[in-house]
Coordinates of C-alpha atoms in Angstrom, one line a residue:
X38 CA -183.8 3.0 -122.8
X39 CA -187.1 1.4 -123.9
X40 CA -186.9 3.2 -127.3
X41 CA -186.9 6.7 -125.7
X42 CA -184.5 9.1 -127.3
X43 CA -183.0 10.6 -124.1
X44 CA -180.8 13.0 -126.0
X45 CA -183.9 14.7 -127.5
X46 CA -185.7 14.5 -124.2
X47 CA -182.8 16.3 -122.4
X48 CA -182.8 19.0 -125.2
X49 CA -186.5 19.6 -124.8
X50 CA -186.2 19.9 -121.0
X51 CA -183.2 22.1 -121.0
X52 CA -184.5 24.4 -123.8
X53 CA -187.7 24.7 -121.7
X54 CA -185.7 25.7 -118.6
X55 CA -183.9 28.3 -120.7
X56 CA -187.2 29.7 -121.9
X57 CA -188.5 30.0 -118.4
X58 CA -185.3 31.5 -117.0
X59 CA -184.7 34.0 -119.8
X60 CA -188.3 35.0 -120.7
X61 CA -191.2 33.9 -118.4
X62 CA -189.6 34.3 -115.0
X63 CA -188.1 37.8 -115.5
X64 CA -191.3 39.0 -117.1
X65 CA -193.5 37.7 -114.3
X66 CA -191.1 39.1 -111.6
X67 CA -191.1 42.6 -113.1
X68 CA -194.9 42.4 -113.7
X69 CA -195.7 41.7 -110.1
X70 CA -193.0 44.0 -108.7
X71 CA -194.5 46.9 -110.8
X72 CA -198.0 46.3 -109.3
X73 CA -199.5 49.5 -107.8
X74 CA -202.9 49.8 -106.1
X75 CA -203.2 53.2 -107.7
X76 CA -202.5 52.1 -111.2
X77 CA -205.0 53.1 -113.9
X78 CA -204.3 50.3 -116.4
X79 CA -202.7 46.9 -116.4
X80 CA -200.5 48.2 -119.2
X81 CA -198.5 50.1 -116.5
X82 CA -197.4 46.6 -115.3
X83 CA -197.0 45.0 -118.7
X84 CA -194.9 47.7 -120.4
X85 CA -191.9 47.9 -118.0
X86 CA -191.9 44.1 -117.6
X87 CA -191.9 43.6 -121.3
X88 CA -189.1 46.1 -121.9
X89 CA -186.9 44.7 -119.1
X90 CA -187.4 41.1 -120.4
X91 CA -186.6 42.0 -124.0
X92 CA -183.5 43.9 -123.1
X93 CA -182.2 41.2 -120.8
X94 CA -183.0 38.4 -123.3
X95 CA -181.2 40.1 -126.2
X96 CA -178.1 40.9 -124.0
X97 CA -177.9 37.2 -123.0
X98 CA -178.4 35.9 -126.6
X99 CA -175.8 38.3 -128.0
X100 CA -173.3 37.3 -125.3
X101 CA -174.1 33.6 -125.9
X102 CA -173.5 33.9 -129.7
X103 CA -170.3 35.9 -129.3
X104 CA -168.8 33.4 -126.8
X105 CA -170.0 30.4 -128.8
X106 CA -168.5 31.7 -132.1
X107 CA -165.2 32.7 -130.5
X108 CA -164.4 30.2 -127.7
X109 CA -167.0 27.6 -128.2
X110 CA -164.6 24.7 -128.4
X111 CA -163.9 21.8 -126.0
X112 CA -160.4 20.4 -125.5
X113 CA -160.9 16.7 -125.1
X114 CA -158.0 14.6 -123.9
X115 CA -157.5 11.1 -125.4
X116 CA -154.8 8.5 -125.7
X117 CA -153.2 7.8 -129.0
X118 CA -151.9 4.3 -129.7
X119 CA -149.3 3.6 -132.5
X120 CA -148.4 0.1 -133.7
X121 CA -145.3 -0.5 -135.8
X122 CA -144.9 -3.9 -137.6
X123 CA -141.5 -5.5 -136.8
X124 CA -140.0 -8.9 -137.7
X125 CA -140.2 -11.5 -135.0
X126 CA -136.7 -12.7 -136.1
X127 CA -134.3 -11.8 -139.0
X128 CA -135.3 -14.8 -141.0
X129 CA -138.9 -15.0 -140.0
X130 CA -141.8 -14.5 -142.4
X131 CA -144.3 -13.4 -139.7
X132 CA -144.4 -10.0 -138.2
X133 CA -145.1 -8.7 -134.7
X134 CA -146.2 -5.2 -133.6
X135 CA -144.4 -2.8 -131.2
X136 CA -147.1 -0.5 -129.8
X137 CA -146.6 2.9 -128.2
X138 CA -149.1 5.3 -126.6
X139 CA -149.2 9.0 -125.8
X140 CA -151.8 11.5 -124.6
X141 CA -153.0 14.2 -126.9
X142 CA -155.8 16.8 -127.0
X143 CA -158.5 17.0 -129.6
X144 CA -160.2 20.4 -130.1
X145 CA -163.9 20.0 -130.9
X146 CA -166.4 22.7 -131.9
X147 CA -169.4 22.1 -129.7
X148 CA -173.0 22.7 -130.7
X149 CA -175.0 25.7 -129.8
X150 CA -177.1 23.6 -127.4
X151 CA -174.1 22.3 -125.5
X152 CA -172.7 25.8 -125.1
X153 CA -176.1 27.2 -124.0
X154 CA -176.3 24.5 -121.3
X155 CA -172.7 25.1 -120.2
X156 CA -173.3 28.9 -119.9
X157 CA -176.5 28.4 -118.0
X158 CA -174.7 26.0 -115.6
X159 CA -171.9 28.6 -115.1
X160 CA -174.5 31.3 -114.3
X161 CA -176.2 28.9 -111.9
X162 CA -172.9 28.1 -110.2
X163 CA -172.5 31.8 -109.2
X164 CA -175.4 31.5 -106.8
X165 CA -175.3 27.7 -106.3
X166 CA -171.9 27.6 -104.6
X167 CA -173.0 30.2 -102.1
X168 CA -176.6 29.2 -101.4
X169 CA -176.1 25.4 -101.6
X170 CA -172.9 25.8 -99.4
X171 CA -174.9 27.6 -96.7
X172 CA -178.0 25.3 -97.2
X173 CA -176.0 22.1 -96.7
X174 CA -175.4 23.2 -93.1
X175 CA -178.5 25.4 -92.5
X176 CA -181.1 22.8 -93.7
X177 CA -180.5 20.1 -91.1
X178 CA -179.5 22.6 -88.3
X179 CA -182.7 24.6 -88.7
X180 CA -185.0 21.6 -88.6
X181 CA -183.2 20.2 -85.5
X182 CA -183.4 23.6 -83.8
X183 CA -187.1 23.9 -84.7
X184 CA -187.6 20.6 -82.8
X185 CA -185.5 21.8 -79.9
X186 CA -187.2 25.2 -79.7
X187 CA -190.7 23.9 -80.5
X188 CA -193.6 25.6 -78.7
X189 CA -194.1 24.1 -75.2
X190 CA -197.2 24.5 -73.0
X191 CA -197.2 27.6 -70.7
X192 CA -199.6 28.9 -68.1
X193 CA -201.5 32.2 -68.1
X194 CA -198.9 34.0 -66.0
X195 CA -196.1 33.2 -68.4
X196 CA -198.3 34.1 -71.3
X197 CA -199.1 37.5 -69.9
X198 CA -195.4 38.2 -69.1
X199 CA -194.3 37.4 -72.6
X200 CA -197.1 39.5 -74.1
X201 CA -195.7 42.5 -72.2
X202 CA -192.2 41.7 -73.6
X203 CA -193.7 41.6 -77.1
X204 CA -195.5 44.9 -76.6
X205 CA -192.2 46.6 -75.6
X206 CA -190.4 45.2 -78.6
X207 CA -193.3 46.2 -80.8
X208 CA -193.0 49.8 -79.5
X209 CA -189.3 49.7 -80.3
X210 CA -190.0 48.6 -83.9
X211 CA -192.7 51.3 -84.3
X212 CA -190.2 54.0 -83.3
X213 CA -187.6 52.5 -85.6
X214 CA -190.1 52.4 -88.5
X215 CA -191.0 56.1 -87.9
X216 CA -187.3 57.1 -88.1
X217 CA -186.8 55.1 -91.3
X218 CA -189.9 56.8 -92.8
X219 CA -188.7 60.3 -91.9
X220 CA -185.3 59.9 -93.7
X221 CA -184.8 61.9 -96.9
X222 CA -182.3 59.6 -98.8
X223 CA -184.7 56.7 -99.2
X224 CA -183.1 55.5 -102.4
X225 CA -179.6 55.1 -100.9
X226 CA -178.2 51.6 -100.5
X227 CA -177.7 52.3 -96.7
X228 CA -181.4 53.1 -96.3
X229 CA -182.5 50.0 -98.3
X230 CA -180.3 47.8 -96.1
X231 CA -181.8 49.4 -93.0
X232 CA -185.3 48.7 -94.3
X233 CA -184.4 45.1 -95.0
X234 CA -183.1 44.8 -91.4
X235 CA -186.3 46.3 -90.1
X236 CA -188.5 43.9 -92.1
X237 CA -186.3 41.0 -90.8
X238 CA -186.9 42.1 -87.2
X239 CA -190.7 42.5 -87.7
X240 CA -190.8 39.0 -89.2
X241 CA -188.9 37.6 -86.2
X242 CA -191.3 39.2 -83.8
X243 CA -194.3 37.9 -85.7
X244 CA -192.9 34.4 -85.6
X245 CA -192.2 34.7 -81.8
X246 CA -195.8 35.9 -81.3
X247 CA -197.2 33.0 -83.3
X248 CA -195.1 30.6 -81.3
X249 CA -196.4 32.1 -78.1
X250 CA -200.0 31.8 -79.1
X251 CA -199.4 28.1 -80.0
X252 CA -197.7 27.5 -76.6
X253 CA -200.7 29.0 -74.6
X254 CA -203.8 28.4 -76.7
X255 CA -202.9 25.1 -78.4
X256 CA -200.8 23.7 -75.4
X257 CA -197.7 23.5 -77.6
X258 CA -199.3 22.5 -80.8
X259 CA -198.8 19.1 -82.6
X260 CA -196.0 17.0 -81.4
X261 CA -196.1 14.9 -84.5
X262 CA -195.0 17.9 -86.7
X263 CA -192.1 18.6 -84.3
X264 CA -191.0 14.9 -84.5
X265 CA -191.2 15.1 -88.4
X266 CA -188.9 18.1 -88.3
X267 CA -186.5 16.2 -86.2
X268 CA -186.5 13.3 -88.7
X269 CA -186.0 15.7 -91.6
X270 CA -183.1 17.3 -89.7
X271 CA -181.4 14.0 -89.0
X272 CA -181.9 12.9 -92.7
X273 CA -180.5 16.2 -93.8
X274 CA -177.4 15.6 -91.6
X275 CA -176.8 12.3 -93.4
X276 CA -177.3 13.7 -96.9
X277 CA -175.1 16.8 -96.2
X278 CA -172.3 14.7 -94.7
X279 CA -172.5 12.3 -97.6
X280 CA -172.3 15.1 -100.2
X281 CA -169.3 16.7 -98.5
X282 CA -167.5 13.4 -98.1
X283 CA -168.2 12.6 -101.8
X284 CA -166.8 15.9 -103.0
X285 CA -163.7 15.4 -101.0
X286 CA -163.1 11.7 -101.5
X287 CA -164.1 11.4 -105.2
X288 CA -164.4 14.7 -106.9
X289 CA -161.3 16.2 -105.4
X290 CA -159.0 13.3 -104.3
X291 CA -160.3 10.4 -106.5
X292 CA -159.7 8.0 -103.6
X293 CA -162.9 6.1 -103.8
X294 CA -166.1 6.3 -106.0
X295 CA -168.1 6.4 -102.7
X296 CA -171.7 7.3 -103.6
X297 CA -171.2 5.8 -107.1
X298 CA -170.6 2.4 -105.6
X299 CA -173.6 2.9 -103.3
X300 CA -176.0 3.6 -106.2
X301 CA -174.6 0.7 -108.2
X302 CA -175.1 -1.7 -105.2
X303 CA -178.6 -0.4 -104.7
X304 CA -179.5 -1.0 -108.3
X305 CA -178.1 -4.5 -108.0
X306 CA -180.5 -5.1 -105.1
X307 CA -183.5 -3.5 -107.0
X308 CA -183.3 -1.7 -110.2
X309 CA -185.1 1.5 -109.0
X310 CA -183.3 1.9 -105.7
X311 CA -180.2 3.5 -107.2
X312 CA -182.3 5.9 -109.3
X313 CA -184.4 7.0 -106.4
X314 CA -181.3 7.6 -104.3
X315 CA -179.7 9.6 -107.1
X316 CA -182.8 11.7 -107.4
X317 CA -182.9 12.2 -103.6
X318 CA -179.4 13.6 -103.5
X319 CA -180.1 15.8 -106.5
X320 CA -183.3 17.3 -105.2
X321 CA -181.8 17.7 -101.8
X322 CA -179.3 20.2 -103.3
X323 CA -182.2 22.3 -104.7
X324 CA -183.8 22.3 -101.3
X325 CA -180.5 23.5 -99.9
X326 CA -180.3 26.3 -102.5
X327 CA -183.7 27.7 -101.4
X328 CA -182.8 27.4 -97.7
X329 CA -179.4 29.0 -98.3
X330 CA -180.9 31.9 -100.2
X331 CA -183.3 32.7 -97.4
X332 CA -180.6 32.3 -94.8
X333 CA -178.0 34.6 -96.5
X334 CA -180.6 37.2 -97.5
X335 CA -182.2 37.4 -94.0
X336 CA -178.9 37.6 -92.0
X337 CA -176.6 39.5 -94.4
X338 CA -179.2 41.8 -95.8
X339 CA -177.6 41.6 -99.3
X340 CA -180.9 41.4 -101.2
X341 CA -184.6 41.2 -100.9
X342 CA -185.7 37.8 -99.6
X343 CA -188.9 36.1 -100.8
X344 CA -189.7 33.5 -98.1
X345 CA -192.2 30.7 -98.7
X346 CA -194.7 30.5 -95.9
X347 CA -198.1 28.8 -95.8
X348 CA -200.9 31.3 -96.5
X349 CA -198.4 34.2 -96.5
X350 CA -196.6 33.7 -99.8
X351 CA -197.0 36.5 -102.4
X352 CA -196.9 35.7 -106.1
X353 CA -193.6 37.4 -106.6
X354 CA -192.1 35.1 -104.0
X355 CA -193.4 32.1 -106.0
X356 CA -191.9 33.5 -109.2
X357 CA -188.5 34.3 -107.6
X358 CA -188.1 30.9 -106.0
X359 CA -189.2 29.2 -109.2
X360 CA -186.5 31.1 -111.1
X361 CA -183.9 30.3 -108.5
X362 CA -184.7 26.6 -108.6
X363 CA -184.8 26.6 -112.4
X364 CA -181.4 28.3 -113.0
X365 CA -179.7 26.2 -110.3
X366 CA -181.4 23.0 -111.6
X367 CA -179.1 23.0 -114.6
X368 CA -176.1 23.4 -112.3
X369 CA -177.4 20.5 -110.2
X370 CA -177.8 18.3 -113.2
X371 CA -174.2 19.1 -114.3
X372 CA -172.8 18.7 -110.8
X373 CA -174.5 15.3 -110.3
X374 CA -173.4 14.1 -113.8
X375 CA -169.8 14.8 -113.0
X376 CA -170.0 13.7 -109.4
X377 CA -171.7 10.4 -110.3
X378 CA -170.1 9.8 -113.6
X379 CA -169.4 6.1 -112.9
X380 CA -173.0 5.4 -112.0
X381 CA -174.4 7.5 -114.9
X382 CA -171.7 6.4 -117.4
X383 CA -172.8 6.1 -121.1
X384 CA -175.9 8.3 -120.6
X385 CA -176.9 11.3 -122.7
X386 CA -176.5 13.8 -119.7
X387 CA -173.0 12.3 -119.0
X388 CA -171.9 12.9 -122.5
X389 CA -173.3 16.5 -122.5
X390 CA -171.7 17.7 -119.3
X391 CA -168.8 15.3 -118.5
X392 CA -167.4 14.9 -122.1
X393 CA -168.1 18.3 -123.5
X394 CA -169.2 21.0 -121.1
X395 CA -166.4 20.6 -118.5
X396 CA -163.8 20.5 -121.3
X397 CA -164.9 23.9 -122.7
X398 CA -162.4 26.8 -122.8
X399 CA -162.7 29.0 -119.8
X400 CA -166.2 27.9 -118.8
X401 CA -164.9 24.4 -118.0
X402 CA -162.8 25.8 -115.1
X403 CA -165.9 27.1 -113.4
X404 CA -167.7 23.8 -113.7
X405 CA -164.6 21.9 -112.4
X406 CA -163.4 24.1 -109.6
X407 CA -166.4 26.0 -108.1
X408 CA -167.2 23.0 -106.0
X409 CA -164.2 23.9 -103.8
X410 CA -165.6 27.3 -102.8
X411 CA -168.9 25.4 -102.1
X412 CA -167.0 23.3 -99.5
X413 CA -165.4 26.4 -98.0
X414 CA -168.7 28.1 -97.7
X415 CA -170.2 25.0 -96.0
X416 CA -167.4 25.0 -93.3
X417 CA -167.7 28.7 -92.8
X418 CA -171.5 28.4 -92.5
X419 CA -171.1 25.8 -89.8
X420 CA -169.0 28.1 -87.7
X421 CA -171.3 31.0 -88.4
X422 CA -174.5 29.2 -87.5
X423 CA -172.9 27.7 -84.3
X424 CA -171.6 31.1 -83.1
X425 CA -174.5 33.3 -84.3
X426 CA -177.6 31.0 -84.5
X427 CA -180.1 33.8 -84.1
X428 CA -180.4 37.6 -84.1
X429 CA -182.3 39.5 -81.5
X430 CA -184.5 42.5 -82.1
X431 CA -182.1 45.5 -81.8
X432 CA -183.0 48.6 -79.9
X433 CA -181.8 51.0 -82.6
X434 CA -181.0 49.6 -86.1
X435 CA -179.8 52.8 -87.7
X436 CA -179.5 56.1 -85.9
X437 CA -177.7 58.1 -88.5

């Protein structure tokens, strides 16, 4: 609207996201991961990062071109109407029409840009359904638990007793760290998993110590921040429940437009209210992705986690989370376009994803049906977080 060509605007945005995800983020990740205090030249970082990025980029481009040339078509369903002229009566001069309709499918070759967006969305769904599924539950629960378990004022005796407990746990972790350092098969998957578990326990102990210091030296810290976390947790509950209900009631069952109607009603009250609410629901999913990634990585030890903490965040953590948000942002745009297709009808993004991307051969099935595993992950996460909310420092992580 307002003379802005939104189709071109979306192309610019999505091409930029593709450039970041395929080139800049992988290069930056490998560059910072290869950093060594003993390196003699910066070329020792640039060379492996450049090789990795070039190889990964060309593999993706070759795969994209092959898929686009072979199966880059969309099967679009439409209704075909046929009208046959008939005499109104045997002696009549005028004619009437007998109409008939039937459904048919039109096979359309999509553009390279459409297929690129669809493939990026599919790749994003691979991590989105897991992390967003966990995050929809973990996001509000963690904020509410942070309020419940906030630091509370303690006296000197309690402080001294807890310091003794921390000293004992620290000694346990020191011994566990020595055992890990003495092992010979340090490149094995089992050893890497044990190291990840060790780092997780160290991080938990550090957080417990920081909480203890706040409880004693700052008399519990700022109550206002704890109340803010409670508000965010309650808001997260509302957004998570709304998303789950919308997926069930509209995306799956088509019983009611649900959030579509809410956005339309908000726009009728004031033109920007619906847009702001749409954006809030979309950005909430990205926040859930980051929360779910941290939750899954820390508890299942499947991969290296890059947490974002004030004054403790390394550059590779920034780059990793940037890449995660970028690749899943395409999925979020596609998911919102299909979930809110009534509210966003006749828009450029609606045509891109609802009309073409979800109708693509093979890729369309992922875009349509991966929302159901997302629901399943959310329900399983609710049970998991209720039964196993926290992990304690273990006496012996890995003896063999």
